[in-house]
mmCIF file of C-alpha atoms in Angstrom:
data_model
loop_
_atom_site.group_PDB
_atom_site.id
_atom_site.type_symbol
_atom_site.label_atom_id
_atom_site.label_comp_id
_atom_site.label_asym_id
_atom_site.label_seq_id
_atom_site.Cartn_x
_atom_site.Cartn_y
_atom_site.Cartn_z
ATOM 1 C CA MET U 1 14.093 1.251 1.852
ATOM 2 C CA GLY U 2 14.254 3.708 -1.013
ATOM 3 C CA CYS U 3 15.282 7.195 -0.064
ATOM 4 C CA VAL U 4 14.902 6.292 3.591
ATOM 5 C CA GLU U 5 18.102 4.298 3.155
ATOM 6 C CA SER U 6 20.014 7.528 2.805
ATOM 7 C CA MET U 7 18.816 8.738 6.213
ATOM 8 C CA ASN U 8 20.616 8.188 9.466
ATOM 9 C CA TYR U 9 17.719 6.309 11.035
ATOM 10 C CA GLU U 10 17.291 3.971 13.968
ATOM 11 C CA ILE U 11 14.593 1.310 14.092
ATOM 12 C CA VAL U 12 12.516 1.770 17.233
ATOM 13 C CA MET U 13 10.186 -1.135 16.536
ATOM 14 C CA ARG U 14 9.704 -3.794 13.882
ATOM 15 C CA GLY U 15 7.387 -6.736 13.398
ATOM 16 C CA ALA U 16 4.369 -5.024 14.945
ATOM 17 C CA THR U 17 1.142 -4.284 13.162
ATOM 18 C CA PHE U 18 0.481 -0.767 11.948
ATOM 19 C CA LYS U 19 -2.081 -0.250 14.716
ATOM 20 C CA GLU U 20 0.369 -1.445 17.389
ATOM 21 C CA SER U 21 2.944 0.994 16.011
ATOM 22 C CA ARG U 22 0.415 3.828 16.245
ATOM 23 C CA GLU U 23 -0.352 2.949 19.879
ATOM 24 C CA TYR U 24 3.369 2.766 20.692
ATOM 25 C CA ILE U 25 3.872 6.345 19.462
ATOM 26 C CA ARG U 26 0.914 7.607 21.436
ATOM 27 C CA GLU U 27 2.010 5.856 24.617
ATOM 28 C CA HIS U 28 5.733 6.572 24.507
ATOM 29 C CA PHE U 29 5.974 10.078 23.052
ATOM 30 C CA ARG U 30 4.154 12.781 24.926
ATOM 31 C CA GLU U 31 4.500 15.069 21.919
ATOM 32 C CA ASN U 32 2.592 13.332 19.142
ATOM 33 C CA PHE U 33 0.044 14.214 16.513
ATOM 34 C CA ASP U 34 -2.026 12.588 13.811
ATOM 35 C CA VAL U 35 -1.754 12.981 10.052
ATOM 36 C CA GLN U 36 -3.461 11.395 7.084
ATOM 37 C CA PRO U 37 -1.951 8.772 4.772
ATOM 38 C CA GLY U 38 0.127 10.337 2.042
ATOM 39 C CA PHE U 39 1.471 13.022 4.395
ATOM 40 C CA LYS U 40 5.142 13.658 3.674
ATOM 41 C CA VAL U 41 7.842 13.209 6.282
ATOM 42 C CA PHE U 42 11.441 13.450 5.017
ATOM 43 C CA GLU U 43 10.098 13.304 1.417
ATOM 44 C CA VAL U 44 8.411 9.977 2.198
ATOM 45 C CA HIS U 45 4.651 9.621 1.724
ATOM 46 C CA LEU U 46 3.399 7.838 4.841
ATOM 47 C CA ILE U 47 1.476 4.591 4.450
ATOM 48 C CA GLY U 48 -1.089 3.472 6.991
ATOM 49 C CA ILE U 49 -4.638 3.250 8.200
ATOM 50 C CA PRO U 50 -5.802 6.721 9.174
ATOM 51 C CA PRO U 51 -4.971 8.373 11.437
ATOM 52 C CA ILE U 52 -1.202 7.959 11.353
ATOM 53 C CA ALA U 53 0.595 9.038 14.538
ATOM 54 C CA ILE U 54 3.921 10.854 14.420
ATOM 55 C CA GLY U 55 6.014 11.392 17.522
ATOM 56 C CA LEU U 56 8.402 14.244 18.317
ATOM 57 C CA ASP U 57 11.114 14.172 20.978
ATOM 58 C CA GLY U 58 13.271 17.287 20.819
ATOM 59 C CA ASP U 59 14.913 17.220 17.407
ATOM 60 C CA VAL U 60 13.910 13.593 16.828
ATOM 61 C CA VAL U 61 11.004 12.532 14.586
ATOM 62 C CA ILE U 62 9.438 9.095 15.112
ATOM 63 C CA PHE U 63 7.224 7.837 12.287
ATOM 64 C CA PRO U 64 5.911 4.569 10.743
ATOM 65 C CA TYR U 65 7.461 3.289 7.551
ATOM 66 C CA THR U 66 5.701 0.465 5.724
ATOM 67 C CA LYS U 67 6.975 -1.771 2.927
ATOM 68 C CA PRO U 68 4.941 -4.581 1.272
ATOM 69 C CA CYS U 69 7.217 -7.444 2.247
ATOM 70 C CA HIS U 70 8.595 -6.203 5.564
ATOM 71 C CA GLY U 71 5.580 -4.620 7.255
ATOM 72 C CA THR U 72 5.719 -1.517 9.394
ATOM 73 C CA PHE U 73 8.846 -0.188 11.051
ATOM 74 C CA LEU U 74 8.895 2.652 13.517
ATOM 75 C CA LEU U 75 11.816 4.829 12.552
ATOM 76 C CA ARG U 76 13.607 7.454 14.627
ATOM 77 C CA VAL U 77 15.463 10.171 12.746
ATOM 78 C CA GLU U 78 17.178 13.168 14.298
ATOM 79 C CA ASP U 79 16.647 16.224 12.134
ATOM 80 C CA LYS U 80 16.231 19.659 13.668
ATOM 81 C CA GLU U 81 14.633 21.222 10.576
ATOM 82 C CA GLU U 82 12.098 18.467 10.004
ATOM 83 C CA ALA U 83 11.142 18.398 13.681
ATOM 84 C CA ALA U 84 10.630 22.161 13.603
ATOM 85 C CA ARG U 85 8.572 21.946 10.402
ATOM 86 C CA LEU U 86 6.312 19.275 11.874
ATOM 87 C CA ARG U 87 6.007 21.119 15.158
ATOM 88 C CA ALA U 88 4.907 24.239 13.267
ATOM 89 C CA LEU U 89 2.279 22.264 11.347
ATOM 90 C CA LYS U 90 0.956 20.846 14.593
ATOM 91 C CA LYS U 91 0.095 24.302 15.952
ATOM 92 C CA MET K 1 10.409 -2.935 -17.826
ATOM 93 C CA VAL K 2 8.355 -0.431 -15.886
ATOM 94 C CA THR K 3 6.338 1.790 -18.148
ATOM 95 C CA ASP K 4 4.533 4.993 -17.527
ATOM 96 C CA GLU K 5 1.631 6.031 -19.672
ATOM 97 C CA THR K 6 0.132 9.093 -18.093
ATOM 98 C CA THR K 7 -3.045 9.481 -20.137
ATOM 99 C CA PRO K 8 -5.073 6.265 -20.199
ATOM 100 C CA MET K 9 -8.562 6.757 -21.636
ATOM 101 C CA GLY K 10 -11.912 5.788 -20.162
ATOM 102 C CA THR K 11 -12.418 3.877 -16.937
ATOM 103 C CA THR K 12 -9.195 2.992 -15.158
ATOM 104 C CA ALA K 13 -8.269 0.530 -12.462
ATOM 105 C CA LEU K 14 -5.183 0.413 -10.262
ATOM 106 C CA LEU K 15 -3.972 -2.949 -8.996
ATOM 107 C CA VAL K 16 -1.826 -2.442 -5.882
ATOM 108 C CA LEU K 17 0.280 -5.563 -5.471
ATOM 109 C CA GLY K 18 1.529 -6.842 -2.164
ATOM 110 C CA CYS K 19 4.645 -8.809 -1.427
ATOM 111 C CA PRO K 20 4.683 -11.644 -3.987
ATOM 112 C CA GLN K 21 5.569 -14.357 -1.466
ATOM 113 C CA VAL K 22 2.044 -15.851 -1.726
ATOM 114 C CA PRO K 23 1.794 -17.561 -5.137
ATOM 115 C CA VAL K 24 -1.836 -16.742 -5.959
ATOM 116 C CA GLN K 25 -1.152 -13.021 -6.264
ATOM 117 C CA THR K 26 0.441 -13.117 -9.723
ATOM 118 C CA SER K 27 -2.167 -15.512 -11.077
ATOM 119 C CA ILE K 28 -5.152 -13.519 -9.774
ATOM 120 C CA ALA K 29 -3.618 -10.252 -10.896
ATOM 121 C CA LEU K 30 -3.324 -11.530 -14.478
ATOM 122 C CA TYR K 31 -6.861 -12.912 -14.298
ATOM 123 C CA LEU K 32 -8.241 -9.620 -12.995
ATOM 124 C CA ILE K 33 -6.319 -7.619 -15.610
ATOM 125 C CA ASN K 34 -7.833 -9.798 -18.344
ATOM 126 C CA ARG K 35 -11.350 -9.417 -17.019
ATOM 127 C CA LEU K 36 -10.969 -5.656 -16.641
ATOM 128 C CA LYS K 37 -9.604 -5.266 -20.172
ATOM 129 C CA LYS K 38 -12.427 -7.313 -21.627
ATOM 130 C CA ALA K 39 -14.836 -4.965 -19.854
ATOM 131 C CA GLY K 40 -13.120 -1.973 -21.460
ATOM 132 C CA ILE K 41 -11.367 -0.887 -18.246
ATOM 133 C CA THR K 42 -7.687 0.130 -18.445
ATOM 134 C CA PRO K 43 -5.704 -1.650 -15.751
ATOM 135 C CA VAL K 44 -2.526 -0.189 -14.265
ATOM 136 C CA VAL K 45 -0.307 -2.257 -12.018
ATOM 137 C CA ALA K 46 1.670 -0.825 -9.088
ATOM 138 C CA GLY K 47 3.978 -3.021 -7.059
ATOM 139 C CA ASN K 48 7.465 -3.377 -5.748
ATOM 140 C CA LYS K 49 10.209 -4.589 -8.076
ATOM 141 C CA ALA K 50 9.722 -8.314 -7.362
ATOM 142 C CA ALA K 51 5.929 -8.244 -7.722
ATOM 143 C CA ASN K 52 6.115 -6.253 -10.976
ATOM 144 C CA THR K 53 8.876 -8.406 -12.420
ATOM 145 C CA LEU K 54 6.912 -11.613 -11.820
ATOM 146 C CA LEU K 55 4.126 -10.218 -13.972
ATOM 147 C CA VAL K 56 6.309 -8.674 -16.648
ATOM 148 C CA VAL K 57 8.364 -11.847 -17.156
ATOM 149 C CA ALA K 58 5.229 -14.029 -17.250
ATOM 150 C CA ASP K 59 3.664 -11.735 -19.869
ATOM 151 C CA THR K 60 6.687 -10.853 -21.928
ATOM 152 C CA ASP K 61 4.671 -9.912 -25.010
ATOM 153 C CA ARG K 62 2.233 -7.885 -22.940
ATOM 154 C CA TYR K 63 -0.910 -9.716 -23.923
ATOM 155 C CA TYR K 64 -2.424 -8.751 -20.589
ATOM 156 C CA LEU K 65 -0.243 -6.085 -18.973
ATOM 157 C CA GLY K 66 -0.437 -2.429 -19.842
ATOM 158 C CA GLU K 67 1.166 0.181 -17.669
ATOM 159 C CA VAL K 68 3.299 -1.044 -14.778
ATOM 160 C CA MET K 69 4.661 1.360 -12.206
ATOM 161 C CA ASP K 70 6.617 1.436 -8.978
ATOM 162 C CA LEU K 71 4.356 1.328 -5.919
ATOM 163 C CA ASP K 72 6.029 4.249 -4.120
ATOM 164 C CA ARG K 73 5.609 6.352 -7.257
ATOM 165 C CA ALA K 74 1.932 5.439 -7.567
ATOM 166 C CA VAL K 75 1.337 6.501 -3.949
ATOM 167 C CA ALA K 76 3.172 9.748 -4.542
ATOM 168 C CA LEU K 77 1.201 10.559 -7.707
ATOM 169 C CA ILE K 78 -2.138 9.893 -6.037
ATOM 170 C CA ALA K 79 -1.249 11.637 -2.763
ATOM 171 C CA GLU K 80 -0.102 14.715 -4.690
ATOM 172 C CA LYS K 81 -3.347 14.689 -6.716
ATOM 173 C CA LYS K 82 -1.474 14.292 -9.982
ATOM 174 C CA ARG K 83 -3.317 11.150 -10.896
ATOM 175 C CA ASP K 84 -6.223 8.975 -9.780
ATOM 176 C CA PHE K 85 -8.225 5.951 -10.853
ATOM 177 C CA ASP K 86 -11.855 4.847 -10.961
ATOM 178 C CA LEU K 87 -11.266 1.488 -9.308
ATOM 179 C CA CYS K 88 -8.503 0.337 -6.969
ATOM 180 C CA PHE K 89 -7.753 -3.262 -6.038
ATOM 181 C CA VAL K 90 -5.324 -3.771 -3.173
ATOM 182 C CA PHE K 91 -3.847 -7.264 -2.791
ATOM 183 C CA ILE K 92 -3.634 -8.160 0.896
ATOM 184 C CA HIS K 93 -2.017 -11.121 2.615
ATOM 185 C CA ASN K 94 -0.276 -9.353 5.511
ATOM 186 C CA ASP K 95 -0.606 -6.323 7.749
ATOM 187 C CA ALA K 96 1.285 -4.141 5.291
ATOM 188 C CA GLY K 97 -1.395 -4.875 2.695
ATOM 189 C CA VAL K 98 -4.084 -3.608 5.079
ATOM 190 C CA SER K 99 -2.039 -0.436 5.555
ATOM 191 C CA TYR K 100 -1.769 0.094 1.803
ATOM 192 C CA ALA K 101 -5.503 -0.389 1.428
ATOM 193 C CA GLY K 102 -6.181 2.125 4.215
ATOM 194 C CA THR K 103 -3.864 4.524 2.437
ATOM 195 C CA MET K 104 -5.575 4.124 -0.901
ATOM 196 C CA GLY K 105 -8.964 4.614 0.753
ATOM 197 C CA ALA K 106 -7.742 7.902 2.190
ATOM 198 C CA ILE K 107 -5.840 9.401 -0.753
ATOM 199 C CA SER K 108 -7.756 8.094 -3.753
ATOM 200 C CA GLY K 109 -11.302 8.697 -4.945
ATOM 201 C CA ALA K 110 -11.403 5.217 -6.507
ATOM 202 C CA ALA K 111 -13.929 2.580 -5.527
ATOM 203 C CA LEU K 112 -11.780 0.441 -3.254
ATOM 204 C CA PHE K 113 -11.615 -3.388 -3.331
ATOM 205 C CA ALA K 114 -9.608 -5.269 -0.719
ATOM 206 C CA VAL K 115 -8.526 -8.564 -2.256
ATOM 207 C CA VAL K 116 -7.633 -10.639 0.797
ATOM 208 C CA TYR K 117 -5.989 -14.091 0.648
ATOM 209 C CA GLY K 118 -3.364 -16.230 2.291
ATOM 210 C CA GLU K 119 -3.331 -18.535 5.291
ATOM 211 C CA HIS K 120 -4.615 -15.884 7.752
ATOM 212 C CA TYR K 121 -7.066 -14.132 5.465
ATOM 213 C CA ASP K 122 -9.866 -14.087 8.070
ATOM 214 C CA GLU K 123 -7.752 -12.146 10.612
ATOM 215 C CA LEU K 124 -6.865 -9.615 7.925
ATOM 216 C CA VAL K 125 -10.511 -9.182 6.955
ATOM 217 C CA GLN K 126 -11.249 -8.396 10.616
ATOM 218 C CA ALA K 127 -8.510 -5.757 10.606
ATOM 219 C CA ILE K 128 -10.095 -3.881 7.706
ATOM 220 C CA ASP K 129 -12.355 -1.346 9.445
ATOM 221 C CA PHE K 130 -12.527 1.259 6.691
ATOM 222 C CA PRO K 131 -15.016 1.474 3.792
ATOM 223 C CA CYS K 132 -14.267 -0.929 0.924
ATOM 224 C CA THR K 133 -15.561 -4.024 -0.824
ATOM 225 C CA LYS K 134 -13.872 -7.099 0.620
ATOM 226 C CA VAL K 135 -13.078 -9.989 -1.709
ATOM 227 C CA ALA K 136 -11.620 -12.700 0.488
ATOM 228 C CA ALA K 137 -10.698 -16.389 0.357
ATOM 229 C CA LYS K 138 -8.267 -18.804 1.938
ATOM 230 C CA ALA K 139 -5.983 -19.101 -1.048
ATOM 231 C CA VAL K 140 -2.229 -19.657 -0.961
ATOM 232 C CA HIS K 141 -1.182 -21.921 -3.841
ATOM 233 C CA ASN K 142 -4.538 -22.587 -5.453
ATOM 234 C CA PRO K 143 -6.059 -19.428 -6.951
ATOM 235 C CA LEU K 144 -9.509 -20.892 -7.576
ATOM 236 C CA PRO K 145 -11.124 -19.942 -4.220
ATOM 237 C CA LEU K 146 -10.034 -16.340 -4.739
ATOM 238 C CA LYS K 147 -11.094 -16.378 -8.401
ATOM 239 C CA LYS K 148 -14.514 -17.591 -7.274
ATOM 240 C CA ALA K 149 -14.782 -14.809 -4.684
ATOM 241 C CA LEU K 150 -13.809 -12.257 -7.319
ATOM 242 C CA ASP K 151 -16.293 -13.640 -9.835
ATOM 243 C CA GLU K 152 -19.082 -13.301 -7.280
ATOM 244 C CA VAL K 153 -18.344 -9.595 -6.824
ATOM 245 C CA HIS K 154 -17.626 -9.119 -10.555
ATOM 246 C CA PRO K 155 -16.037 -5.690 -10.024
ATOM 247 C CA TRP K 156 -15.385 -5.329 -13.763
ATOM 248 C CA ALA K 157 -19.117 -4.688 -14.096
ATOM 249 C CA ALA K 158 -18.912 -1.707 -11.718
#
């Protein structure tokens, strides 16, 4: 998964469509917000049909990660600094 | 194997390849590259390692291929406004392909073409709800239905 491989991530969901992944974030994470494709999270440019939903849960960031052969994964990464950065952008 | 020419001249086209598990992709990509080049358009290919390697090995002497780049890098360059193209063709045979097309539609100023194929091409066409020209056919092993659909749109004349 490129540089994502170096992260300590957990897979929240796999095998769903991008749109199903977006709905999952909106339904399961009270703190969520939309960004446009190309937005960077953890140095990764997000892929998806706009808008792309990102979830926050304390210090945890939940975001979609798409690869051509494997589809969209929802990843969960705990990172205090990135969560704070995203929370600040949201305001 | 992967090259990077940063200053192509004239009209440019980006071909965003999907997962190469459906055989027609490589064939149609080479066909489209040839048609674009004959029309004076510079094609650039962006795909994952497998998709790019299928093309590079098939066209060892680069009769058709020009610049070939990693897909993640292409997305980064376009998203960061360091590079863009006049035309963009996204090859789609799964949900990820639709996501890449939606991404290109959002980050690039290129005229967007969704090249949709595979067993479930009609469901994928339905999932594309953003502005683009759809070129679609039920093509898995035989590229001719997709070639015909492409010829009818003749995007190289754009």
